[in-house]
Coordinates of C-alpha atoms in Angstrom, one line a residue:
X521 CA 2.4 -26.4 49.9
X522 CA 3.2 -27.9 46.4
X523 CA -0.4 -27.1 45.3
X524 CA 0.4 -23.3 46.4
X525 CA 3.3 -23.0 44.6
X526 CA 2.0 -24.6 41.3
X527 CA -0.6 -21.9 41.3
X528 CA 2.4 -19.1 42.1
X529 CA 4.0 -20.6 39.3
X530 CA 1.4 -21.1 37.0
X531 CA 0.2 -17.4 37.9
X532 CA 3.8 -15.9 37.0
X533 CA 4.2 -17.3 33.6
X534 CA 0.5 -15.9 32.9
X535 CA 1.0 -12.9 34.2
X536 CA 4.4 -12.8 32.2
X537 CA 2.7 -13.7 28.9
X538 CA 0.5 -11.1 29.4
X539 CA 2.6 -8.4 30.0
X540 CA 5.0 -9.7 26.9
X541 CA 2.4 -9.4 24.4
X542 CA 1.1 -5.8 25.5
X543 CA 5.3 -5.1 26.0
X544 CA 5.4 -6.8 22.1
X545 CA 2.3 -4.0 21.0
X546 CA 4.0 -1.3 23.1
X547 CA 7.4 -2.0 21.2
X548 CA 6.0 -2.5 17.8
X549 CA 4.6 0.6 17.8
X550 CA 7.8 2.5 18.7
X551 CA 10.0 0.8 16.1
X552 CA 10.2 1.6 12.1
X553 CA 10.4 -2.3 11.5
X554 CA 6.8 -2.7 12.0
X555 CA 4.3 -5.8 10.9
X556 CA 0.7 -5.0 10.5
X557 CA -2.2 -5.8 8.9
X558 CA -1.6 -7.2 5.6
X559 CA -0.3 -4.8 3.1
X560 CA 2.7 -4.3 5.9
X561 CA 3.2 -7.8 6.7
X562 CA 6.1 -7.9 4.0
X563 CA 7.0 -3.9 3.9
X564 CA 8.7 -1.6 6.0
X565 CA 9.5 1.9 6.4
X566 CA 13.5 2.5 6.8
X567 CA 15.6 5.4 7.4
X568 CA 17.5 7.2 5.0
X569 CA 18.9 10.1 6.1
X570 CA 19.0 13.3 7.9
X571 CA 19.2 16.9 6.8
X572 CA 21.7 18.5 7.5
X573 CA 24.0 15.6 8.4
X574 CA 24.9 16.9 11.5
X575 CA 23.2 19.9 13.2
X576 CA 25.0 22.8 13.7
X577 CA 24.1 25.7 16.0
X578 CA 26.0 29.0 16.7
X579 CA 25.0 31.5 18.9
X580 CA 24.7 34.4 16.4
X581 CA 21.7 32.0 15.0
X582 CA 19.6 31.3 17.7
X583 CA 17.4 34.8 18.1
X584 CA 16.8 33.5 14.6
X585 CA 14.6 35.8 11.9
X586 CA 14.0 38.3 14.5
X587 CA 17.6 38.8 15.0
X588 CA 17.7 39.0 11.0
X589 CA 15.1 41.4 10.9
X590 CA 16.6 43.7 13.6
X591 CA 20.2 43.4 12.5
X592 CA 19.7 42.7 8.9
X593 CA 22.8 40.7 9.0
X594 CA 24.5 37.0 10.4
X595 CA 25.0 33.5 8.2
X596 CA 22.4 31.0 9.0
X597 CA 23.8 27.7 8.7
X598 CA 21.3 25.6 10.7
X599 CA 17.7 25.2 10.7
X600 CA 15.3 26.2 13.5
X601 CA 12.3 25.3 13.3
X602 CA 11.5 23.8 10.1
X603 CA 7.8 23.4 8.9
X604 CA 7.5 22.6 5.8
X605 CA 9.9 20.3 3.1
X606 CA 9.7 20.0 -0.9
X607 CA 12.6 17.7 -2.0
X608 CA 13.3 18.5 -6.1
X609 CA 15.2 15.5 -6.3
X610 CA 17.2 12.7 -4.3
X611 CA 19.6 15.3 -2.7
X612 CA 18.2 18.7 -2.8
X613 CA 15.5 20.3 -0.8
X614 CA 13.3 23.1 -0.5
X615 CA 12.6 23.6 3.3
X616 CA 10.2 26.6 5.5
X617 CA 12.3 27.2 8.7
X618 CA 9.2 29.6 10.5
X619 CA 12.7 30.0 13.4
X620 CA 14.8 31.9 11.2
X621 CA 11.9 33.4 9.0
X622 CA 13.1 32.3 5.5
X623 CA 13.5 29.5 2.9
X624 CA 16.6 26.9 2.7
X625 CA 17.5 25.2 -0.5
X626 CA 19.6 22.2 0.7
X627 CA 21.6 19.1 0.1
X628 CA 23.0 16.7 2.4
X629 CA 25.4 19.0 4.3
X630 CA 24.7 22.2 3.0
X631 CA 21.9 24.7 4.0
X632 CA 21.6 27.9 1.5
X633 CA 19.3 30.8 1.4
X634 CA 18.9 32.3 -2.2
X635 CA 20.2 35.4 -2.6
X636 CA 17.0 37.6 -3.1
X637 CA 16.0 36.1 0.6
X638 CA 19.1 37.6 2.7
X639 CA 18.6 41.1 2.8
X640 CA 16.6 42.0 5.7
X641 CA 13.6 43.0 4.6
X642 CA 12.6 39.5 3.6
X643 CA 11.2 38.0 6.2
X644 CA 8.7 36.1 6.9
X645 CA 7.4 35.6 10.5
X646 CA 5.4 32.5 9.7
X647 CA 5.7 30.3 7.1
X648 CA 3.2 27.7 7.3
X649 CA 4.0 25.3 3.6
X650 CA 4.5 25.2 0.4
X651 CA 3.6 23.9 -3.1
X652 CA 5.7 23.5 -6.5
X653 CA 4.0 24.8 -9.9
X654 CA 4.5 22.9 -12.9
X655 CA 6.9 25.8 -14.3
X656 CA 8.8 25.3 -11.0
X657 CA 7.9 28.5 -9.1
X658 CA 8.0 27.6 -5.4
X659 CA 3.8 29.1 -3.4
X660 CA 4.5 29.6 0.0
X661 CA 2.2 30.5 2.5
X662 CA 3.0 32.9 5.5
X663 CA -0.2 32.4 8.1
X664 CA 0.7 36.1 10.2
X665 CA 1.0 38.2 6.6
X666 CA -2.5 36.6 5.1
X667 CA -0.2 36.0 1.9
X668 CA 0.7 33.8 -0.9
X669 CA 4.3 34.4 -2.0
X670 CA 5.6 33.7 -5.6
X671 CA 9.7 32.4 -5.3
X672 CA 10.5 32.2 -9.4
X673 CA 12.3 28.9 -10.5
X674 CA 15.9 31.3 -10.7
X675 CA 15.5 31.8 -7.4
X676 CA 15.8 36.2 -8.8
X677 CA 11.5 37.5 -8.2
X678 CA 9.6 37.3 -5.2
X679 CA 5.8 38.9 -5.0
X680 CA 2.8 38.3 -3.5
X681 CA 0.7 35.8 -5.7
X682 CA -1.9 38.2 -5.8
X683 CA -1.9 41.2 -3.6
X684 CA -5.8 42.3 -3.7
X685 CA -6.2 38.4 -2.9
X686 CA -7.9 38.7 0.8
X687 CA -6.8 35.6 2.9
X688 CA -7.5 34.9 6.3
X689 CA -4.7 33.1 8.1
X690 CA -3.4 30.9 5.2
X691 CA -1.6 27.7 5.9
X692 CA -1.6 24.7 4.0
X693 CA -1.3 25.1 0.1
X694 CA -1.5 22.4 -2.5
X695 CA -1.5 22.3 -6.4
X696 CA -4.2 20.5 -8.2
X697 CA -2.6 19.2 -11.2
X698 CA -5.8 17.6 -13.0
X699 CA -8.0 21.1 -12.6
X700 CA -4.8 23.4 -12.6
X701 CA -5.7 25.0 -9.5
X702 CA -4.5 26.0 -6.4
X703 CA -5.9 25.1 -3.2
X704 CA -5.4 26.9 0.0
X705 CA -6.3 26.4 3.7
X706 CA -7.9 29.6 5.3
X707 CA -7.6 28.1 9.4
X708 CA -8.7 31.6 10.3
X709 CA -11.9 31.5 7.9
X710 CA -12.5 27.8 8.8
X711 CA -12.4 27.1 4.5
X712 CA -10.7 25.9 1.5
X713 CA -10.2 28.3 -1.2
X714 CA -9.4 27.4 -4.5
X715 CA -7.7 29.7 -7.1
X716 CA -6.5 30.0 -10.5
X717 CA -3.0 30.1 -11.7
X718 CA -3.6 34.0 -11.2
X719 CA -4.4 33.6 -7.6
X720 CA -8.2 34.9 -8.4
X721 CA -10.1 33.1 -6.3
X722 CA -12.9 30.7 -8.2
X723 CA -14.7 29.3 -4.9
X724 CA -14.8 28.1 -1.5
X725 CA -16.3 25.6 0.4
X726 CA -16.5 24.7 4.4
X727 CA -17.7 27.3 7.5
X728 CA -16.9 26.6 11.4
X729 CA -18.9 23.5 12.9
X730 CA -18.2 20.0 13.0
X731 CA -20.3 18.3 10.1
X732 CA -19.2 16.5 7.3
X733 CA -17.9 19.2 4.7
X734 CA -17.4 21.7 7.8
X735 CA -13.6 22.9 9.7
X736 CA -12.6 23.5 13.3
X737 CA -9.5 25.5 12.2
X738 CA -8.2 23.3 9.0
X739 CA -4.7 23.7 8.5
X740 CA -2.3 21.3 6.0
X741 CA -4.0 19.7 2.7
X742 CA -2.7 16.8 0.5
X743 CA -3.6 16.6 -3.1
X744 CA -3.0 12.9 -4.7
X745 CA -2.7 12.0 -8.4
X746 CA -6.3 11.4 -8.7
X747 CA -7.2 14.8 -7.5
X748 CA -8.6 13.9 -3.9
X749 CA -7.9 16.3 -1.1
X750 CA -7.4 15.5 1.9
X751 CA -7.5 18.4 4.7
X752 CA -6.5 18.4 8.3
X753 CA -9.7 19.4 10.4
X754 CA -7.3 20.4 13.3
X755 CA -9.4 20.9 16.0
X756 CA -12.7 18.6 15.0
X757 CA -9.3 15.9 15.4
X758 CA -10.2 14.5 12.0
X759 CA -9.2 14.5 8.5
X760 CA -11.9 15.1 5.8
X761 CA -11.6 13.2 2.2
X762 CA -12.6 16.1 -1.1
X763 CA -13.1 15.2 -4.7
X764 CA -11.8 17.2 -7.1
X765 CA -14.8 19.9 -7.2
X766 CA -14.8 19.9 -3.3
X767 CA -17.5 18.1 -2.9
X768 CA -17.1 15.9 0.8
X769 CA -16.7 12.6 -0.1
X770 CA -15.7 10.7 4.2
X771 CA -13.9 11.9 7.4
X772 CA -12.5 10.0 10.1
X773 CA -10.9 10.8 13.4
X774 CA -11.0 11.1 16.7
X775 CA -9.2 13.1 19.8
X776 CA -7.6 10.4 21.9
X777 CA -4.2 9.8 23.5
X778 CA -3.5 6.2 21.9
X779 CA -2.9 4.4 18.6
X780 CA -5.1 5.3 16.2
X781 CA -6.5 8.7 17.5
X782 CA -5.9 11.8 16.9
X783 CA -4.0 14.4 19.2
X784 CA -2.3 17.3 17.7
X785 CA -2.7 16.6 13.8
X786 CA 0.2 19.2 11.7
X787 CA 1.0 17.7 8.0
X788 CA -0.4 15.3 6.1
X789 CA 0.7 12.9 2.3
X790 CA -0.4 10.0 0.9
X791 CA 2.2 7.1 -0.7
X792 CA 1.7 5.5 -4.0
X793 CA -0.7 2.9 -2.4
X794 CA -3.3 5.5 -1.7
X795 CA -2.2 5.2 2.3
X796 CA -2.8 8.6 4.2
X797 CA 0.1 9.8 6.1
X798 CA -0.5 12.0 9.0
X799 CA 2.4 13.6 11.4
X800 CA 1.2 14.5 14.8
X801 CA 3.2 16.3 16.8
X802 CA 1.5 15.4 20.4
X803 CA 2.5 11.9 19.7
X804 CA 5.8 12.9 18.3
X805 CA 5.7 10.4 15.0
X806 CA 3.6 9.1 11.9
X807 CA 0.5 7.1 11.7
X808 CA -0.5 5.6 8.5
X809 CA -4.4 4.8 7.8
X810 CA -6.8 3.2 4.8
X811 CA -8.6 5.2 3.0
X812 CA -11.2 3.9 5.1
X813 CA -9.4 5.7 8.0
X814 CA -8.4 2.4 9.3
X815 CA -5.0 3.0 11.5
X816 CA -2.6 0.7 10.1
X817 CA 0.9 1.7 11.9
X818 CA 3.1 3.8 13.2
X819 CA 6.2 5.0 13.1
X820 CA 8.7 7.1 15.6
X821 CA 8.7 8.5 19.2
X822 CA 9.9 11.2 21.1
X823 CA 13.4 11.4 21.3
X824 CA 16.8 13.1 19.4
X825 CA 18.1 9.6 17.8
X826 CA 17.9 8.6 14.3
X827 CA 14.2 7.5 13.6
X828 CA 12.9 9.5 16.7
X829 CA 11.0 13.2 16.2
X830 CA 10.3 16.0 18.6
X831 CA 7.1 17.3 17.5
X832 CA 7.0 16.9 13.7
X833 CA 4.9 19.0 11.3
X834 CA 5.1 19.1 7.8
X835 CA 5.6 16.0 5.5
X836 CA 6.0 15.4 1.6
X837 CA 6.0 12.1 0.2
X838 CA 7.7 11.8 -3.7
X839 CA 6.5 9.2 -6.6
X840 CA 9.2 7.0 -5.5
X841 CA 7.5 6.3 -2.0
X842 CA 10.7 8.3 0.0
X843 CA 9.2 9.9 2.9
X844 CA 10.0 13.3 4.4
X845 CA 9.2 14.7 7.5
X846 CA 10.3 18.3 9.4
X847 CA 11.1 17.2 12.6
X848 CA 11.0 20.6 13.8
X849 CA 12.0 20.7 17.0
X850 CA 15.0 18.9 16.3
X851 CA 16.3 21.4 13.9
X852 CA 16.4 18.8 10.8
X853 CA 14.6 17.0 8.5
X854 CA 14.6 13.4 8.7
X855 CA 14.0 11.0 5.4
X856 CA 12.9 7.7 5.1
X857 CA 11.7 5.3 2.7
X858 CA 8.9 2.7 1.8
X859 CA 10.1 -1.0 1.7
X860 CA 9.2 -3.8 -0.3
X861 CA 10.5 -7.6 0.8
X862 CA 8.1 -9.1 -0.8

């Protein structure tokens, strides 16, 4: 009888060790506090803000751009479904809502639509991201038009970047500072494009299949100091690594449901340590990887709280390591920052 209940015992407390370390992985993974692998043993991403500080919804706003289209009128004073942010300094914001069809400049509290943007005629039914130019004329991309939109630093022209320029589904859209080009995801044509200031288009590279240097509908692309572009091969469930010319240089990636893979990949940044940021919206949060593609954490889950994201897409990381992320489907855009305790 005492022998039997050693073993209970003994059997309990292993069991219970067990199930703390997995409950240990499980909760380090859902937390922003997180300890891994040694560049992280010492850092940590924390939580800044959100924009706008508190969401506001009415009901005049939530048939959102088509209601503006139809109706040409109604103050939008909340996001919808925000895709894609550009912060152009510590409190304002450029941010693609794709709900209401049109481009915020914000603060912390405040949400405004530039003037040339309200009258009904402008807009857009998809905005997909967007890219500053070093004269500070906001590219945007709307995926359903097959444009690239010009918005002039005053905020007073909008055109097309290039209207002969023949796109098919643009999405992602990323400035190349060292070559002065502009890069451009065609998901419909399974390519990148790459332009000149004028939008003429120089060359291409990539055609549907799943080799290195070849897309499975490519949507968001990063461009890092060094000039290395990193693409989102959205349905090959991978990211592929460019040089500057295009040429492939690695890939990694995989479709899985756990840490580490791949599920529904949307935007993607690097930091100032060369880590690769990547939002997917499946998993509702942020993995970070090597430039190996090792997975090195995690951060966020599903939920409406301060940290937590309901499917995520775009992301933009600044020189100064802050980390922003449209957490679309909760109508805001959620900032963070990179750490150092060391």
């Amino acid at each position: 009888m005492i022998i039997r209940q050693l073993i209970q015992t003994l059997t309990y407390y292993c069991c219970l060790a067990v199930f703390l370390f997995h409950a240990g992985n499980i909760s380090a993974q859902d937390t922003l506090d997180v300890d891994v692998l040694d560049f992280f043993d010492q850092n940590q991403v924390r939580w800044i803000k959100q924009i706008p500080e508190k969401n506001i919804e009415r009901a005049v706003e939530k048939k959102g751009w088509l209601k503006r289209l139809l109706l040409g009128k109604g103050e939008l004073t909340s996001f919808q479904k925000p895709m894609s942010v550009i912060p152009l300094n510590r409190n304002e914001n450029i941010v693609l809502d794709q709900g209401n069809g049109t481009i915020f400049f914000t603060d912390e509290s405040e949400l405004e639509i530039p003037r040339l943007l309200r009258k009904s005629d402008s807009v857009f039914p998809s905005l997909v991201a967007a890219c500053m130019m070093p004269n500070k004329d906001l590219l945007f991309t709307d995926s359903k038009l097959n444009m690239i939109y010009v918005l002039n630093e005053d905020q007073k022209k909008l055109k097309p970047l290039h209207p002969q320029l023949k796109l098919q589904q643009p999405t992602g859209i990323a400035y190349a500072a060292s070559a002065h080009e502009i890069w451009v995801v065609e998901t419909g044509a399974h390519q990148v494009s790459i332009l000149d200031l004028s939008g003429n288009k120089l060359r291409s590279f990539g055609q549907r299949g799943s080799g290195p240097g070849e897309f499975n509908y490519p949507t968001s692309i990063w461009i890092d100091k060094q000039g290395q572009a990193y693409v989102v091969d959205a349905l090959n469930y991978r990211i592929q690594i460019f040089d500057a010319e295009g040429n492939f240089v690695s890939m990694f990636g995989e479709n899985g449901n756990g840490t580490g893979f791949i599920a529904s990949p949307k935007g993607i940044a690097t930091d100032s340590h060369g880590h690769i940021y990547l939002v997917d919206a499946l998993f509702h949060g942020v993995q970070i990887f090597d430039q190996q593609g090792n997975y090195l954490y995690q951060f966020g889950k599903q939920g409406r709280n301060q940290s937590e994201f309901w499917m995520p897409s775009g992301i933009f990381i600044d020189q100064n390591d802050h980390i922003y992320v449209a957490d679309s489907y909760n109508k805001r855009i959620q900032v963070f920052e990179l750490i150092f305790t060391k």
